[in-house]
XYZ file of C-alpha atoms in Angstrom:
306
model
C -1.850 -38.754 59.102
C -4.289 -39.855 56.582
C -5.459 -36.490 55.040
C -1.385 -36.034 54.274
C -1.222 -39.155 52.643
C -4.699 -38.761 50.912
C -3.279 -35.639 49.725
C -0.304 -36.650 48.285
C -1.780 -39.485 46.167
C -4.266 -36.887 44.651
C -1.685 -34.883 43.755
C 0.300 -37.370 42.108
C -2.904 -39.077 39.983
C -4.638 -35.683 39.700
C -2.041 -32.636 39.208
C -1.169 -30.295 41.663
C -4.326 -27.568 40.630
C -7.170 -30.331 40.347
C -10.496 -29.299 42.703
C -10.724 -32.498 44.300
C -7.085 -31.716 45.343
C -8.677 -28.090 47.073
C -10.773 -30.254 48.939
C -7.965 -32.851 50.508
C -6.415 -29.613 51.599
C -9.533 -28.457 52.682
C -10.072 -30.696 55.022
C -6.255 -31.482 56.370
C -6.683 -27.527 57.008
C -8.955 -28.263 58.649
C -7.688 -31.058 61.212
C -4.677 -28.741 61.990
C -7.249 -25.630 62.742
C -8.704 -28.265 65.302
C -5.371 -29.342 66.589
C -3.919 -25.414 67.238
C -1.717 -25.866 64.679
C -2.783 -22.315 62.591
C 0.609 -21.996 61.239
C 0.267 -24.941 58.952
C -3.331 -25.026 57.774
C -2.808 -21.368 57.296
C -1.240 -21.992 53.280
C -3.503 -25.127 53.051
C -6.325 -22.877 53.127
C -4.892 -19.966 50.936
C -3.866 -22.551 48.281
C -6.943 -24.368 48.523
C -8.409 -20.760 48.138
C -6.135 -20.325 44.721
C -7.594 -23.606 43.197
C -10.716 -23.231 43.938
C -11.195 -20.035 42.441
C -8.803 -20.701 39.037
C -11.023 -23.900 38.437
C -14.813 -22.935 39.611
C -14.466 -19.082 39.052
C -14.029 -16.332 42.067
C -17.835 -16.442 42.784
C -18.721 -19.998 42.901
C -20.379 -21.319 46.594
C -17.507 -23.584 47.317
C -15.546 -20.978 47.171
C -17.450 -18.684 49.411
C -16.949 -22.306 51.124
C -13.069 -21.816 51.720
C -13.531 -18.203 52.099
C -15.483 -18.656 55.547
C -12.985 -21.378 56.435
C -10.115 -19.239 55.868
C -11.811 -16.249 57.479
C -12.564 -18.383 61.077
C -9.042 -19.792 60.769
C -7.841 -15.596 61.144
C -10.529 -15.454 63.708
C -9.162 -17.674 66.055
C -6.042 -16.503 65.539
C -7.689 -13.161 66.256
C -6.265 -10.913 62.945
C -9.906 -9.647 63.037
C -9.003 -6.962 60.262
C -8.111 -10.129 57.594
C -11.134 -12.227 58.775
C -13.618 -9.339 58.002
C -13.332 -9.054 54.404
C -12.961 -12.733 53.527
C -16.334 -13.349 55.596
C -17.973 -10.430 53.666
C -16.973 -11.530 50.410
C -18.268 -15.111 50.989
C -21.060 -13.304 52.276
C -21.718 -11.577 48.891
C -21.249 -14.835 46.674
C -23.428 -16.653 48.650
C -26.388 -14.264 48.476
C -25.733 -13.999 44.697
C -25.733 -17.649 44.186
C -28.419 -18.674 46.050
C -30.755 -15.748 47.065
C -30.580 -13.687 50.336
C -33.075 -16.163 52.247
C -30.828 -19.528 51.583
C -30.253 -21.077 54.989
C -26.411 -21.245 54.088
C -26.675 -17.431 53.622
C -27.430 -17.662 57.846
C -24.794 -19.709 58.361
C -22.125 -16.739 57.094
C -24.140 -13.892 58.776
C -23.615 -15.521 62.073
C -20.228 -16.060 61.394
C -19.940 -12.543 60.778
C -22.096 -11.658 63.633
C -19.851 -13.875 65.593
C -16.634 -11.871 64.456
C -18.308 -8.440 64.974
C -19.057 -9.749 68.172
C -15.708 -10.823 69.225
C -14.161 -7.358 67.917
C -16.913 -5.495 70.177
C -19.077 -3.769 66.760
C -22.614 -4.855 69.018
C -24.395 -2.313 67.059
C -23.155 -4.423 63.766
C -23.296 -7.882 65.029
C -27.061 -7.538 66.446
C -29.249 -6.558 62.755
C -27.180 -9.710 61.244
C -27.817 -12.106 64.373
C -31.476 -11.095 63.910
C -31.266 -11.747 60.425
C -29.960 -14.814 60.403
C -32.073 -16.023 62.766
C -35.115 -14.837 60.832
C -33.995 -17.021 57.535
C -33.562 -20.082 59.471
C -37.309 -19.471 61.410
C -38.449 -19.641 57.675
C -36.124 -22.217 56.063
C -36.531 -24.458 58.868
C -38.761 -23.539 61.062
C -38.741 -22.144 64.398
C -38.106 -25.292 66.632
C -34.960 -26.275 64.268
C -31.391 -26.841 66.290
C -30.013 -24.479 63.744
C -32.803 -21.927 64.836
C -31.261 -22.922 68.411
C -27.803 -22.264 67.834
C -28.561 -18.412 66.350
C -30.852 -17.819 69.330
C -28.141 -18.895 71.733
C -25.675 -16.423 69.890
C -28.362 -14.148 69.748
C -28.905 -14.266 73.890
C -24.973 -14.437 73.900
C -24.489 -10.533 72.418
C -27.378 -9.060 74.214
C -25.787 -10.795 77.643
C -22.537 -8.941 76.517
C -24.216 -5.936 75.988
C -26.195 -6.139 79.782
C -29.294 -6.361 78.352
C -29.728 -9.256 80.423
C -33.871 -9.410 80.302
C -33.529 -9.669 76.644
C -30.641 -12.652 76.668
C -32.683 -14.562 79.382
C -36.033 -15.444 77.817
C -33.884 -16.792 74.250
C -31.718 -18.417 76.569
C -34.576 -19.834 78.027
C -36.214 -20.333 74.409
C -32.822 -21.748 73.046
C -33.019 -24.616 75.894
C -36.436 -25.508 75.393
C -35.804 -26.564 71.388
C -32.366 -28.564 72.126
C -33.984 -30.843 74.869
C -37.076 -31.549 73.055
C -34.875 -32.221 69.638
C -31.599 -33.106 71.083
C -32.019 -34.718 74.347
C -30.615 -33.471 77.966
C -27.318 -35.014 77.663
C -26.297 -33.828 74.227
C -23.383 -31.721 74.423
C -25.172 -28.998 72.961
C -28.049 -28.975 75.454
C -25.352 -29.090 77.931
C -23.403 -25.742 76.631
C -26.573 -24.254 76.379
C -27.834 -24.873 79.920
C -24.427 -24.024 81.387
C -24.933 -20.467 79.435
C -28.285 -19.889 80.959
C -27.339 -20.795 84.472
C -24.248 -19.002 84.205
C -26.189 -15.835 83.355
C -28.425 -16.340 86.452
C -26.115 -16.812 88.533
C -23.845 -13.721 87.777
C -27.329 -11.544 87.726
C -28.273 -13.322 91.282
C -24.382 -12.441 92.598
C -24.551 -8.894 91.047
C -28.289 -8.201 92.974
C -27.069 -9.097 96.326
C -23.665 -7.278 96.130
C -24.930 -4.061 93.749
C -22.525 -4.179 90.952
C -22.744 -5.177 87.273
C -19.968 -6.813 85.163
C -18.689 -5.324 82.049
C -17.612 -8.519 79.492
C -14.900 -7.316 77.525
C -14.993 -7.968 73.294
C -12.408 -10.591 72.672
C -9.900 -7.919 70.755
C -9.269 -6.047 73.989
C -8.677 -9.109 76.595
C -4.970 -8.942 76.170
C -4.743 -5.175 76.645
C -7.528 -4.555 79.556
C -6.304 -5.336 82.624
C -9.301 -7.180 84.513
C -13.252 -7.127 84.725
C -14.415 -3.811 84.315
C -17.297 -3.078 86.403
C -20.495 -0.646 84.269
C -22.094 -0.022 87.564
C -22.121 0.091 91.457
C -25.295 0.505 93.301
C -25.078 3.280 95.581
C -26.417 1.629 98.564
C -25.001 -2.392 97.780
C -22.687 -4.162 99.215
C -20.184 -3.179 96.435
C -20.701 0.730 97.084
C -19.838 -0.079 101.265
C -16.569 -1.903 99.902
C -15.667 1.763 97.960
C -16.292 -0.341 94.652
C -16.446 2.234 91.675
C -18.086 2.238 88.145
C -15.503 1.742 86.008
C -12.952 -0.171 88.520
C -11.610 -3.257 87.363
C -11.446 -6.172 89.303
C -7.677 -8.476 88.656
C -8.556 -10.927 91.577
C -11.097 -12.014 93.363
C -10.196 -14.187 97.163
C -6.604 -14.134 95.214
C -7.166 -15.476 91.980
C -6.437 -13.734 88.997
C -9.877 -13.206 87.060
C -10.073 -12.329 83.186
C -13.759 -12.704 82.496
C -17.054 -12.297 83.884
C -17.723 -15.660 84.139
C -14.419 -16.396 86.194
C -15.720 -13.782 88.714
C -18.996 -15.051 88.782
C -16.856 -19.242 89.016
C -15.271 -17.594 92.309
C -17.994 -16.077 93.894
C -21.129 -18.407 93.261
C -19.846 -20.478 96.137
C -18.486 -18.209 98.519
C -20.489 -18.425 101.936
C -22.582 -16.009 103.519
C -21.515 -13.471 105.664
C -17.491 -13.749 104.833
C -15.031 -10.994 103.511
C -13.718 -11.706 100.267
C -10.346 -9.887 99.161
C -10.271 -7.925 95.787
C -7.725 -6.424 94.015
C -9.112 -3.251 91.650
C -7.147 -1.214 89.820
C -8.775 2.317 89.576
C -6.999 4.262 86.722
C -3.299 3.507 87.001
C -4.101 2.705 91.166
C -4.255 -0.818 92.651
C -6.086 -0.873 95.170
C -6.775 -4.178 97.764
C -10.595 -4.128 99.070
C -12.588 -6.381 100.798
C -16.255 -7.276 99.945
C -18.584 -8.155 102.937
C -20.846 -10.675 101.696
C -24.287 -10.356 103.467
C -25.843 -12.553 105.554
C -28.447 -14.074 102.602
C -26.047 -14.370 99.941
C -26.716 -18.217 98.567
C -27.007 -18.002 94.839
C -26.671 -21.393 94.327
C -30.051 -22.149 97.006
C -31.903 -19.055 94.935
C -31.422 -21.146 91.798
C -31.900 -24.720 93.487
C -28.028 -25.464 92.289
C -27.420 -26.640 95.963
């Protein structure tokens, strides 16, 4: 690996504590983080984190630098309560050092927003989605990918949150800026446009059966036990299968289902007028139901998918 052998010749012309070392170990941190492998870039970050700060001072940007990287590596290995302060201390050096409207000060607010997010704080993750998004307008104007990439997080929440006519028109936004600066077949154009017909689809499936999914904040998916449902329309399809607000669905036409997008994967194709089998669990009860679908359910035709 050429980062481990880049590193070990910088430590033997440079001393073990030299910055250009931090960086090497930076960025082989950074290759395991891609690979899965959070066990090892783990103390590659930390010491990179040590040298940084004994050589540039605790509130220099590159440190606020490792301080983000270190904070997403606890992210994704979802110790939420370590990521938080790291990403609000780099936070805090950044604004110092460059001002509170520096486009790199965006950059940490949506990776805070993003952590808020995944933890379920909405009402925390929102004002600093909105904020970053706000900086980059200004720093780079409002047609900018990075512009893009906030709005799409920014749709994201308020799609978590079910206020679904607020995520669809920056969704819709969000799309128009990546194909006119980054072409249809980017990948980022692509996850984009996947998000946005995703969303359509689960609000076409939820209008014809009368039931709304509940997504559930990353730090709870190992402990809640399906896709809760916030609502059942009294007088849907969902209500005539004895669906309940606040029952969660575990599988849908037998598989097991996690997400709201899963449901939505299993359903979208699903033809008209057949019974699909559900297993709910209603308080500590599993129950086995069966959803009628009606005789014009074709979300894919209503969104010209077909």
């Amino acid at each position: 690996m050429s980062y481990e052998r880049d590193l070990e010749i910088s430590e033997k012309a440079l001393g073990k504590n030299h910055p250009d070392v931090a960086t090497t170990l930076n960025n082989l941190a950074g290759l395991y983080k891609a690979m899965g492998a959070y066990e090892k870039a783990l103390p590659l970050y930390e010491r990179d984190l040590e040298i940084s700060e004994k050589a540039l001072g605790k509130n220099h940007p590159d440190v606020a630098t490792t301080l983000n990287n270190l904070a997403g590596l606890y992210k994704a290995m979802g110790a939420y309560e370590k990521a938080l302060p790291l990403y609000e201390r780099a936070l805090g050096i950044i604004e110092s050092a460059l001002g509170k409207d520096h486009p790199h000060v965006a950059t940490t607010l949506n990776n805070l927003a993003g952590l808020y997010e995944s933890m379920g704080a909405y009402e925390k993750a929102l004002p600093l989605y909105e904020r970053a998004l706000g900086i980059r307008e200004s720093a780079l104007g409002k047609d900018h990918p990075h512009v893009a990439t906030t709005l799409n997080n920014l749709a994201g929440l308020y799609q978590a949150m079910g206020a679904y006519e607020k995520a669809l028109p920056l969704y819709e936004r969000t799309l128009a800026i990546v194909v006119e600066k980054l072409g249809k077949e980017h990948p980022n154009t692509q996850t984009i446009f996947m998000n946005f017909i995703m969303l359509r689809l689960q609000l076409a499936i939820q209008n014809r059966l009368g039931f709304d999914l509940h997504a559930v904040p990353e730090v709870k998916q190992a402990t809640v036990q399906g896709v809760p449902l916030r609502s059942v329309q009294a007088e849907g399809m969902a209500a005539q299968a004895d669906l309940q607000t606040g029952d969660a669905l575990q599988q849908v036409d037998g598989q097991v289902v996690k997400s709201a997008l899963e449901v939505v994967v299993v359903l979208m194709k699903k033809p008209a007028q057949t019974s699909v089998s559900l297993q709910v669990l209603r308080g500590a009860e599993t129950l086995n139901l069966n959803l009628r679908l009606p005789e014009d359910y074709a979300p894919l035709a209503e969104l010209g998918l077909e």
